[in-house]
Tab-separated table of C-alpha atoms and ligand atoms in Angstrom:
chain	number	residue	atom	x	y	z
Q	18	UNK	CA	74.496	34.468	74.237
Q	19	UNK	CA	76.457	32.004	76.526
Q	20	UNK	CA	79.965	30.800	74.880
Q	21	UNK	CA	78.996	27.334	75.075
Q	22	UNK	CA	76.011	25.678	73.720
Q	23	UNK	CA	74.024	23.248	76.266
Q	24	UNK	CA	74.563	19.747	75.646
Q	25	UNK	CA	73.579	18.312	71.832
Q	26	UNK	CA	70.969	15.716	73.479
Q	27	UNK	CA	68.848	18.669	74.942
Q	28	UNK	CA	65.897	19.738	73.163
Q	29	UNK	CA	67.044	23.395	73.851
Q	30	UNK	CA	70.277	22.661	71.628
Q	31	UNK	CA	67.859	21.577	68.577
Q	32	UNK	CA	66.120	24.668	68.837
Q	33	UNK	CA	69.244	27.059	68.893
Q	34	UNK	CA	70.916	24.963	66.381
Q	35	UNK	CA	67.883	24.984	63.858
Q	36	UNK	CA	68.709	25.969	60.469
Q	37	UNK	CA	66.659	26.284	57.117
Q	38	UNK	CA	67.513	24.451	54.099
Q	39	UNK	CA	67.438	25.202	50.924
Q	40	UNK	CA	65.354	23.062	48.858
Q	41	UNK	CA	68.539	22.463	45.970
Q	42	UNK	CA	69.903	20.784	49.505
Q	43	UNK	CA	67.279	18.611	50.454
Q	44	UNK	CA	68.209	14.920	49.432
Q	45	UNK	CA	66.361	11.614	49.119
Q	46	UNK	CA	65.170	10.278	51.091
Q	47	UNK	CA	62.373	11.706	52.471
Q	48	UNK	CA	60.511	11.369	55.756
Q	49	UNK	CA	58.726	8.499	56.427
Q	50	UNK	CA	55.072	8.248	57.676
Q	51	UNK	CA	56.188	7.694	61.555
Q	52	UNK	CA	59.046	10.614	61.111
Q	53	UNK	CA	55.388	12.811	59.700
Q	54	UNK	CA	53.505	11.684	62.692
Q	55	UNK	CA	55.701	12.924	65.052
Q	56	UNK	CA	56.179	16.473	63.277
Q	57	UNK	CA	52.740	16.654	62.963
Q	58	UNK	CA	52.004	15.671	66.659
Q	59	UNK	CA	54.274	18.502	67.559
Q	60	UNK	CA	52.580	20.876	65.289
Q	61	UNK	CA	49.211	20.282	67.417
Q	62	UNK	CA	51.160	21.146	70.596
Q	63	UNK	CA	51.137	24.736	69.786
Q	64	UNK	CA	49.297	27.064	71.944
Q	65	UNK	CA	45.655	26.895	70.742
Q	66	UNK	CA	42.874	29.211	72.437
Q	67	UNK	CA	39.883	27.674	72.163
Q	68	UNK	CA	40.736	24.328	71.394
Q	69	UNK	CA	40.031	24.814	67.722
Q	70	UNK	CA	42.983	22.969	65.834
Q	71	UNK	CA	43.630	25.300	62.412
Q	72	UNK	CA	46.555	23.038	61.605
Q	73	UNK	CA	46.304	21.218	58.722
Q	74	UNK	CA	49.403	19.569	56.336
Q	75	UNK	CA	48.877	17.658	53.205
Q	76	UNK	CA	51.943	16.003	51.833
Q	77	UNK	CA	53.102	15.884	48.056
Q	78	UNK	CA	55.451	13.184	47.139
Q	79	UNK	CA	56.667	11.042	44.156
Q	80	UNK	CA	55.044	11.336	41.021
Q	81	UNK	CA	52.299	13.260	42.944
Q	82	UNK	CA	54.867	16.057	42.903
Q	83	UNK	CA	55.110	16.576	39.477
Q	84	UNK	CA	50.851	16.508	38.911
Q	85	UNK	CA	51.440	19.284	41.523
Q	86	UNK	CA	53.657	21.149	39.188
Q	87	UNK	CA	51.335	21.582	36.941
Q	88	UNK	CA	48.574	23.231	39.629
Q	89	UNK	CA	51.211	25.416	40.645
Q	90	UNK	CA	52.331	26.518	36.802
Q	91	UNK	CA	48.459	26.986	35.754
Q	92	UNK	CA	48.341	29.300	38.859
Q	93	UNK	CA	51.120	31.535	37.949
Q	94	UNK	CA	49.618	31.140	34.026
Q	95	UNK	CA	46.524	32.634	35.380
Q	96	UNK	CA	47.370	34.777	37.594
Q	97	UNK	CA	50.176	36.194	35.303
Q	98	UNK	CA	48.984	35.574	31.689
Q	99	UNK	CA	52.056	36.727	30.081
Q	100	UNK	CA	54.506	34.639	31.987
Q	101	UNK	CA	57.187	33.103	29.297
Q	102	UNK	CA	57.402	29.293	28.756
Q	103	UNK	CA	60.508	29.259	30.689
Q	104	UNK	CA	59.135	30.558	33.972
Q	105	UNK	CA	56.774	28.294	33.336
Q	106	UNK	CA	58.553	25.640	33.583
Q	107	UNK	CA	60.517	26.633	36.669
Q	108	UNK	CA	57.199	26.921	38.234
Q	109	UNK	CA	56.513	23.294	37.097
Q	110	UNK	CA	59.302	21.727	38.235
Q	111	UNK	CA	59.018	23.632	41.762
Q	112	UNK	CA	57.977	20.148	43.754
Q	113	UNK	CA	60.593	18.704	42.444
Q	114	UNK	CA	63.280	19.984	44.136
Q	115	UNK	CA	63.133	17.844	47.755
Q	116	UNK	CA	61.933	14.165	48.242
Q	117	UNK	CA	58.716	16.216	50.073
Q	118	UNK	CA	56.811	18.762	49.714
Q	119	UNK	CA	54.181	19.765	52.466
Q	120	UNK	CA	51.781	22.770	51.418
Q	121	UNK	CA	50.933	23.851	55.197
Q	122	UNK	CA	47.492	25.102	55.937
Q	123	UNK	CA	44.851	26.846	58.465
Q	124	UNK	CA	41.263	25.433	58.930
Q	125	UNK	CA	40.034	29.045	60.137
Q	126	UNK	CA	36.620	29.712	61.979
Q	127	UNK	CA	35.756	33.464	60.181
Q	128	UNK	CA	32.893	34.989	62.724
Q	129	UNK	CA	34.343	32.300	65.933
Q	130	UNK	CA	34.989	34.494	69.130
Q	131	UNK	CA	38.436	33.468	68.935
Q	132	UNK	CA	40.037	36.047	66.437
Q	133	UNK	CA	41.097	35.080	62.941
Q	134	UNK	CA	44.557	36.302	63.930
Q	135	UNK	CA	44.772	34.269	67.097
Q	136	UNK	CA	43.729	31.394	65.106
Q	137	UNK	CA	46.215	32.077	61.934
Q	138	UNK	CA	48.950	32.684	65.144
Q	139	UNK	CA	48.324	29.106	66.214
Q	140	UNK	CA	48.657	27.169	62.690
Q	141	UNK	CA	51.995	29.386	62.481
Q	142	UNK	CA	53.144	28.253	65.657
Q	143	UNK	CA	52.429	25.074	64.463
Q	144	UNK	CA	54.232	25.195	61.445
Q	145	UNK	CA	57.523	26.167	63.496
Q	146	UNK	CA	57.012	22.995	65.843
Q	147	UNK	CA	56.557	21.068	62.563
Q	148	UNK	CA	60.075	22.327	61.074
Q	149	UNK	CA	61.857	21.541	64.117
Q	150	UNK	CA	60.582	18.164	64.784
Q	151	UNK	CA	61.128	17.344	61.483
Q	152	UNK	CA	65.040	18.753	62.010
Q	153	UNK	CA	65.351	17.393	65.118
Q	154	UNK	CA	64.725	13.436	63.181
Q	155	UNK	CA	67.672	14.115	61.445
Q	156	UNK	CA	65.668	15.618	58.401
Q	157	UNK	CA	65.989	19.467	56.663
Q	158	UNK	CA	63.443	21.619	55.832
Q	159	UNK	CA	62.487	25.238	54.428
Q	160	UNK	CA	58.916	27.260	54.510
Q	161	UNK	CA	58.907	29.122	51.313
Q	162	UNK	CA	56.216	31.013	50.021
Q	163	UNK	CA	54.549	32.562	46.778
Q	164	UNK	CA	51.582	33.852	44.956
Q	165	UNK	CA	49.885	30.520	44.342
Q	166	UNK	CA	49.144	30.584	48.252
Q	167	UNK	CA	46.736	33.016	47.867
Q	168	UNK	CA	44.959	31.255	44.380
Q	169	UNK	CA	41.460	29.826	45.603
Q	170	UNK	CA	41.872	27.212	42.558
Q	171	UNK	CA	45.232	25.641	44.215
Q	172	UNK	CA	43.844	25.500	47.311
Q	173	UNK	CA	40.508	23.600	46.465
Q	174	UNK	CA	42.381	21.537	44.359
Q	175	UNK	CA	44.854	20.570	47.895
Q	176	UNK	CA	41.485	20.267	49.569
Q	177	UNK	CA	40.989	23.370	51.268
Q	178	UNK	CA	37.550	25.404	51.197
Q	179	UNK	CA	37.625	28.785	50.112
Q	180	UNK	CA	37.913	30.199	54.173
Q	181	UNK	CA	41.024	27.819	54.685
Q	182	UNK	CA	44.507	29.884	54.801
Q	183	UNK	CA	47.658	27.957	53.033
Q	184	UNK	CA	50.273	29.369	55.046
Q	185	UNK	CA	53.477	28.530	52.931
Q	186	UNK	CA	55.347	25.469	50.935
Q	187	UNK	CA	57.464	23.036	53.068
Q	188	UNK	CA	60.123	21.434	51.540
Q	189	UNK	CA	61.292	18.298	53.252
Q	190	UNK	CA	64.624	15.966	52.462
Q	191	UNK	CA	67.649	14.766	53.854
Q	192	UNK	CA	69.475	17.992	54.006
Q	193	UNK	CA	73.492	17.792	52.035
Q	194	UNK	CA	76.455	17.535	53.953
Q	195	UNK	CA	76.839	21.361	53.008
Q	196	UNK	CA	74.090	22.846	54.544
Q	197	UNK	CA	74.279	26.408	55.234
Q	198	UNK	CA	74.577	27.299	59.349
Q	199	UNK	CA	74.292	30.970	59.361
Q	200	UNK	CA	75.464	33.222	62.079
Q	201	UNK	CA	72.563	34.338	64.722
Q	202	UNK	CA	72.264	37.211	66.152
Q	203	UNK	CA	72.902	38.152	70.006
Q	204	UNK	CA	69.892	38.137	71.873
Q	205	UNK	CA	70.276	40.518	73.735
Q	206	UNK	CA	69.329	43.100	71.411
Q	207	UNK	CA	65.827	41.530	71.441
Q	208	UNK	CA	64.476	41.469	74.841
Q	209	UNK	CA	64.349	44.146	77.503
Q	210	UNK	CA	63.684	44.128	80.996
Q	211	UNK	CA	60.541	46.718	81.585
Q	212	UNK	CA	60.447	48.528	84.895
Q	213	UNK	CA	57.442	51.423	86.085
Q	214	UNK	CA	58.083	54.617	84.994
X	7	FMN	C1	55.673	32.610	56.164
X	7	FMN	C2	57.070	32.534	55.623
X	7	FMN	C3	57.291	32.574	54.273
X	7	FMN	C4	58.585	32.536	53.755
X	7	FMN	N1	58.758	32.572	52.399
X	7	FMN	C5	60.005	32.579	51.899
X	7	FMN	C6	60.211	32.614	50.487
X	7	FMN	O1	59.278	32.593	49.691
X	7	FMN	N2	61.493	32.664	50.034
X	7	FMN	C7	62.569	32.668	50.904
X	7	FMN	O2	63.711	32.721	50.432
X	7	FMN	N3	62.391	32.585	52.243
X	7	FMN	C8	61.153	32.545	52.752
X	7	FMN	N4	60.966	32.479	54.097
X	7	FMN	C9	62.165	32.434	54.977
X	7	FMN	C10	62.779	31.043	55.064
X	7	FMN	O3	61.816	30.107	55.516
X	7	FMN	C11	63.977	31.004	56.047
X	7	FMN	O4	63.559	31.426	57.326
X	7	FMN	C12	65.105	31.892	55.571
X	7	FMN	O5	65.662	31.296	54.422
X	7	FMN	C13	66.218	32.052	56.622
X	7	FMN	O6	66.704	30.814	57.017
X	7	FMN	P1	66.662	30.397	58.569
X	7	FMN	O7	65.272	29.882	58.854
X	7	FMN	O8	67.729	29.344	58.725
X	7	FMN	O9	66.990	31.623	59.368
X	7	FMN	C14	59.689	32.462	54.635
X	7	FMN	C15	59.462	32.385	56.015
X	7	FMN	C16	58.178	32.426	56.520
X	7	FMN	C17	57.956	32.355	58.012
């Protein structure tokens, strides 16, 4: 890793300076629809064989987030029937934690001659252009996950059809003053030149 980072304005310098936040750090105020378009746009610049845009992002704000809540806690009710009020609750009050919550999605062709993989591979992608657009408009974000991802009943009740993926939680905000920056590691333990045998 060079010693000194190239120059803030460069696109490169957003992407090596990228940092999750955590949503008990993500502040009013939220996005706004333009800030969305853009991270969205750069979502559907991700490599997509076939043309097929998976990416899909439906955004949870206001009161909306605590209606959400209450999918998310009836999920984790059902799924885990003898969850105790208090987890509950935590479960409930979930959306609440940053001015946005995105729940980030695949449209998937099952059967397509592009592979399912190649498909999930390109609404990931996505996803990561997503979280740095939105951190390069001077916003924070995490991807979180959990079980409720996988409940059929959340996602028809986000919109999704039953062969939709939802690929993780986004939490959106103004990210605190003191946001975590953790160390990186060197590179160069991750790539290799190959030569011939
Ligand atoms: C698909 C996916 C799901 C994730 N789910 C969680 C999660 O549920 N909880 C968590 O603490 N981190 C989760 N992470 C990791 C965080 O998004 C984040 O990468 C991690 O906190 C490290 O921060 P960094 O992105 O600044 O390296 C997930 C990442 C991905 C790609």
């Amino acid at each position: 890793m060079p010693d000194t980072l190239p120059a803030p304005s460069t696109a490169l310098a957003a992407l090596l300076s990228r940092a999750s936040v955590p949503p008990r750090l993500l502040q009013a105020p939220g996005p706004d629809d333009i800030t969305l378009g853009h991270a969205v746009a750069a979502a559907l610049r991700a490599p997509d064989h076939g043309g097929l845009r998976p990416s899909r992002f439906v955004c949870i704000e206001g009161d909306a987030r605590a209606a959400f809540g209450a999918v998310i806690a009836a999920s984790l009710l059902r799924r885990l029937p003898d969850t105790p009020p208090e987890r509950l609750d935590l479960e409930r009050a979930k959306p609440l934690r940053a001015p946005l919550l995105v729940a980030a999605g695949a449209a998937l062709r099952p059967g397509h001659r592009i592979p399912l993989w190649e498909q999930q591979a390109t609404a990931a992608a996505g996803v990561m252009n997503f979280l740095n657009a939105i951190e390069a408009q001077g916003f924070g974000a995490i991807w979180l996950s959990s079980g409720a991802l996988d409940d059929a009943e959340v996602k028809r009740a986000l919109g999704f059809v039953e062969t939709d993926m939802l690929l993780g939680w986004i939490y959106v905000g103004t990210p605190a003053p003191d946001r975590p920056r953790p160390p990186r590691p060197d590179p160069d333990g991750f790539w290799r030149r190959w030569a011939p045998a």
